[in-house]
Tab-separated table of C-alpha atoms in Angstrom:
chain	number	residue	atom	x	y	z
A	1	UNK	CA	0.159	-0.144	-0.049
A	2	UNK	CA	1.322	3.505	-0.714
A	3	UNK	CA	2.356	5.546	2.144
A	4	UNK	CA	-0.407	8.334	1.314
A	5	UNK	CA	-3.258	5.745	1.138
A	6	UNK	CA	-2.022	4.341	4.421
A	7	UNK	CA	-2.536	7.537	6.253
A	8	UNK	CA	-5.895	7.989	4.573
A	9	UNK	CA	-6.928	4.458	5.617
A	10	UNK	CA	-5.793	5.478	9.286
A	11	UNK	CA	-8.736	7.980	9.340
A	12	UNK	CA	-11.234	5.094	8.531
A	13	UNK	CA	-9.781	2.856	11.217
A	14	UNK	CA	-9.544	5.195	13.864
A	15	UNK	CA	-13.194	6.636	13.459
A	16	UNK	CA	-14.839	3.691	15.120
A	17	UNK	CA	-12.154	3.700	17.876
A	18	UNK	CA	-12.853	7.351	18.479
A	19	UNK	CA	-16.742	6.460	18.685
A	20	UNK	CA	-16.151	3.657	21.206
A	21	UNK	CA	-13.863	5.758	23.503
A	22	UNK	CA	-16.416	8.785	23.423
A	23	UNK	CA	-19.413	6.557	24.231
A	24	UNK	CA	-17.860	4.251	26.870
A	25	UNK	CA	-18.825	6.491	29.860
A	26	UNK	CA	-22.381	7.139	28.299
A	27	UNK	CA	-23.003	3.269	27.959
A	28	UNK	CA	-21.440	2.166	31.233
A	29	UNK	CA	-20.879	5.213	33.516
A	30	UNK	CA	-17.333	4.339	33.758
A	31	UNK	CA	-14.007	6.081	32.722
A	32	UNK	CA	-15.960	9.413	32.486
A	33	UNK	CA	-12.793	11.472	32.960
A	34	UNK	CA	-10.345	8.994	31.207
A	35	UNK	CA	-12.209	8.362	27.904
A	36	UNK	CA	-11.633	11.690	26.042
A	37	UNK	CA	-7.991	11.825	27.404
A	38	UNK	CA	-7.383	8.932	24.760
A	39	UNK	CA	-10.019	9.942	22.291
A	40	UNK	CA	-8.999	13.452	21.754
A	41	UNK	CA	-5.408	12.774	20.848
A	42	UNK	CA	-6.496	10.005	18.779
A	43	UNK	CA	-8.832	12.302	16.718
A	44	UNK	CA	-6.127	14.884	16.512
A	45	UNK	CA	-3.754	12.342	14.900
A	46	UNK	CA	-6.591	11.241	12.708
A	47	UNK	CA	-7.185	14.670	11.529
A	48	UNK	CA	-3.370	15.360	11.040
A	49	UNK	CA	-3.283	12.393	8.578
A	50	UNK	CA	-5.276	14.389	6.353
A	51	UNK	CA	-2.227	16.595	5.827
A	52	UNK	CA	0.222	13.696	5.886
A	53	UNK	CA	-1.570	11.710	3.060
A	54	UNK	CA	-1.504	14.744	0.737
A	55	UNK	CA	2.227	15.728	1.847
A	56	UNK	CA	3.394	11.961	1.064
A	57	UNK	CA	1.323	11.553	-2.148
A	58	UNK	CA	3.004	14.821	-3.685
A	59	UNK	CA	6.444	14.132	-2.161
A	60	UNK	CA	6.510	10.414	-3.512
A	61	UNK	CA	4.454	11.150	-6.749
A	62	UNK	CA	1.655	8.987	-5.514
A	63	UNK	CA	-1.186	11.407	-6.579
A	64	UNK	CA	-3.906	9.160	-8.420
A	65	UNK	CA	-7.521	9.227	-9.073
A	66	UNK	CA	-8.183	6.562	-6.471
A	67	UNK	CA	-6.520	8.931	-3.808
A	68	UNK	CA	-8.703	11.756	-4.963
A	69	UNK	CA	-11.713	9.566	-4.159
A	70	UNK	CA	-10.227	7.569	-1.137
A	71	UNK	CA	-9.255	10.697	0.665
A	72	UNK	CA	-12.677	12.498	0.986
A	73	UNK	CA	-14.154	9.199	1.609
A	74	UNK	CA	-12.050	8.827	4.562
A	75	UNK	CA	-12.902	12.432	5.729
A	76	UNK	CA	-16.531	11.683	5.591
A	77	UNK	CA	-16.262	8.619	7.673
A	78	UNK	CA	-14.376	10.649	10.221
A	79	UNK	CA	-16.244	13.716	10.291
A	80	UNK	CA	-19.776	11.891	10.260
A	81	UNK	CA	-18.585	9.796	13.197
A	82	UNK	CA	-17.389	12.592	15.148
A	83	UNK	CA	-20.724	14.639	14.462
A	84	UNK	CA	-22.811	11.763	15.418
A	85	UNK	CA	-20.936	11.273	18.565
A	86	UNK	CA	-21.233	14.951	19.651
A	87	UNK	CA	-24.979	14.622	19.328
A	88	UNK	CA	-24.796	13.083	22.873
A	89	UNK	CA	-23.346	14.239	26.137
A	90	UNK	CA	-22.726	12.925	29.511
A	91	UNK	CA	-24.088	16.160	30.786
A	92	UNK	CA	-27.664	17.155	31.523
A	93	UNK	CA	-27.925	19.631	28.889
A	94	UNK	CA	-27.731	17.304	25.934
A	95	UNK	CA	-25.337	17.217	22.988
A	96	UNK	CA	-23.869	19.715	20.815
A	97	UNK	CA	-24.646	18.692	17.180
A	98	UNK	CA	-28.295	19.581	16.245
A	99	UNK	CA	-29.818	16.491	14.886
A	100	UNK	CA	-31.137	18.557	11.744
A	101	UNK	CA	-27.375	19.657	11.107
A	102	UNK	CA	-26.208	16.274	11.275
A	103	UNK	CA	-28.857	14.890	8.875
A	104	UNK	CA	-28.500	17.773	6.424
A	105	UNK	CA	-24.631	17.386	6.431
A	106	UNK	CA	-25.052	13.682	5.857
A	107	UNK	CA	-27.250	14.145	2.916
A	108	UNK	CA	-24.812	16.646	1.596
A	109	UNK	CA	-21.741	14.330	1.963
A	110	UNK	CA	-23.848	11.445	0.409
A	111	UNK	CA	-24.459	13.848	-2.467
A	112	UNK	CA	-21.028	14.622	-2.975
A	113	UNK	CA	-19.853	10.969	-2.668
A	114	UNK	CA	-22.441	10.009	-5.405
A	115	UNK	CA	-21.066	13.114	-7.703
A	116	UNK	CA	-17.550	11.702	-7.259
A	117	UNK	CA	-18.786	8.105	-8.434
A	118	UNK	CA	-20.477	9.303	-11.293
A	119	UNK	CA	-17.541	11.324	-12.355
A	120	UNK	CA	-15.091	8.463	-11.722
A	121	UNK	CA	-17.247	6.383	-14.160
A	122	UNK	CA	-16.820	8.808	-16.735
A	123	UNK	CA	-12.851	9.086	-16.026
A	124	UNK	CA	-13.211	12.237	-14.168
A	125	UNK	CA	-11.535	12.701	-10.773
A	126	UNK	CA	-12.904	15.442	-8.586
A	127	UNK	CA	-10.130	17.005	-6.831
A	128	UNK	CA	-10.900	19.076	-3.722
A	129	UNK	CA	-11.530	22.639	-4.054
A	130	UNK	CA	-10.839	25.687	-2.212
A	131	UNK	CA	-14.556	25.845	-0.790
A	132	UNK	CA	-14.275	22.208	0.156
A	133	UNK	CA	-11.198	22.889	2.169
A	134	UNK	CA	-12.904	25.697	3.963
A	135	UNK	CA	-15.720	23.529	4.822
A	136	UNK	CA	-13.272	20.857	6.191
A	137	UNK	CA	-11.531	23.395	8.345
A	138	UNK	CA	-15.147	24.340	9.853
A	139	UNK	CA	-15.901	20.682	10.531
A	140	UNK	CA	-12.685	20.345	12.338
A	141	UNK	CA	-13.153	23.691	14.518
A	142	UNK	CA	-16.813	22.708	15.231
A	143	UNK	CA	-15.702	19.117	16.418
A	144	UNK	CA	-12.993	20.076	18.580
A	145	UNK	CA	-14.731	22.993	20.226
A	146	UNK	CA	-17.536	20.699	21.048
A	147	UNK	CA	-15.215	18.216	22.528
A	148	UNK	CA	-13.554	20.920	24.482
A	149	UNK	CA	-16.985	21.542	26.139
A	150	UNK	CA	-17.721	17.903	26.481
A	151	UNK	CA	-14.171	17.678	28.251
A	152	UNK	CA	-15.306	20.308	30.662
A	153	UNK	CA	-18.522	18.395	31.417
A	154	UNK	CA	-16.523	15.070	32.267
A	155	UNK	CA	-14.099	16.798	34.248
A	156	UNK	CA	-16.851	18.436	36.343
A	157	UNK	CA	-15.501	22.039	35.409
A	158	UNK	CA	-18.636	23.405	33.870
A	159	UNK	CA	-18.502	27.201	34.060
A	160	UNK	CA	-21.801	29.246	34.652
A	161	UNK	CA	-21.500	30.621	31.274
A	162	UNK	CA	-21.798	26.982	29.915
A	163	UNK	CA	-25.082	27.405	28.108
A	164	UNK	CA	-23.713	30.358	26.097
A	165	UNK	CA	-20.736	28.386	25.225
A	166	UNK	CA	-23.056	25.522	24.077
A	167	UNK	CA	-25.103	27.810	21.844
A	168	UNK	CA	-21.631	28.956	20.214
A	169	UNK	CA	-21.088	25.351	19.497
A	170	UNK	CA	-24.493	24.871	17.898
A	171	UNK	CA	-23.752	28.133	15.844
A	172	UNK	CA	-20.484	26.559	14.553
A	173	UNK	CA	-22.293	23.474	13.486
A	174	UNK	CA	-24.931	25.559	11.672
A	175	UNK	CA	-22.065	27.501	10.046
A	176	UNK	CA	-20.452	24.169	9.093
A	177	UNK	CA	-23.766	23.233	7.428
A	178	UNK	CA	-24.068	26.381	5.505
A	179	UNK	CA	-20.338	26.117	4.236
A	180	UNK	CA	-21.030	22.602	3.361
A	181	UNK	CA	-23.846	23.517	0.964
A	182	UNK	CA	-22.015	26.567	-0.600
A	183	UNK	CA	-18.949	24.223	-1.426
A	184	UNK	CA	-21.370	21.534	-2.701
A	185	UNK	CA	-23.006	24.146	-5.022
A	186	UNK	CA	-19.438	25.195	-6.285
A	187	UNK	CA	-18.715	21.571	-7.085
A	188	UNK	CA	-21.844	21.149	-9.004
A	189	UNK	CA	-21.283	24.446	-10.927
A	190	UNK	CA	-17.580	23.535	-11.731
A	191	UNK	CA	-18.010	19.848	-12.691
A	192	UNK	CA	-21.620	19.738	-13.497
A	193	UNK	CA	-21.214	20.927	-16.964
A	194	UNK	CA	-18.417	18.522	-17.556
A	195	UNK	CA	-20.556	15.705	-16.259
A	196	UNK	CA	-23.473	16.735	-18.387
A	197	UNK	CA	-21.478	16.685	-21.474
């Protein structure tokens, strides 16, 4: 396996591990303070592999049409797992990802994946565009901000302004939703004409 694809695969493998670590305290009531101490570094490394796979693909001349499909697929697996997890919390106020945001982002990502599959069948590799990269940054920021709040909850360090902080998290997820559809529209405009032809 190419080095770049190995890093991409890491994101897919780490996604269910993060899911399990996040939910252990919710399922069992145990390891409340320890679970995120493992889950957050794991997620940090998983997100970092998104940089590593691109770096090694260019360095070792491993850029391929397969990689252009595999990389965003791994991103979707990791980010959807993170967002789904963050719909739940060990606290009494509830989760951070609004259900409607998760569903609409999932629809967007499924639509984007379908577009890539159709393009691949026509021999066209849809590479990442600037809007897609900005969207990904918003996903990462939203996820880690919400994880920070959940860490406060699990360490019993909830400040009085936590309700406001949680509203900010919800706003970040809504912003991610908006950016995801803006970038999807950009992909449709940019590649739609080519696919139609």
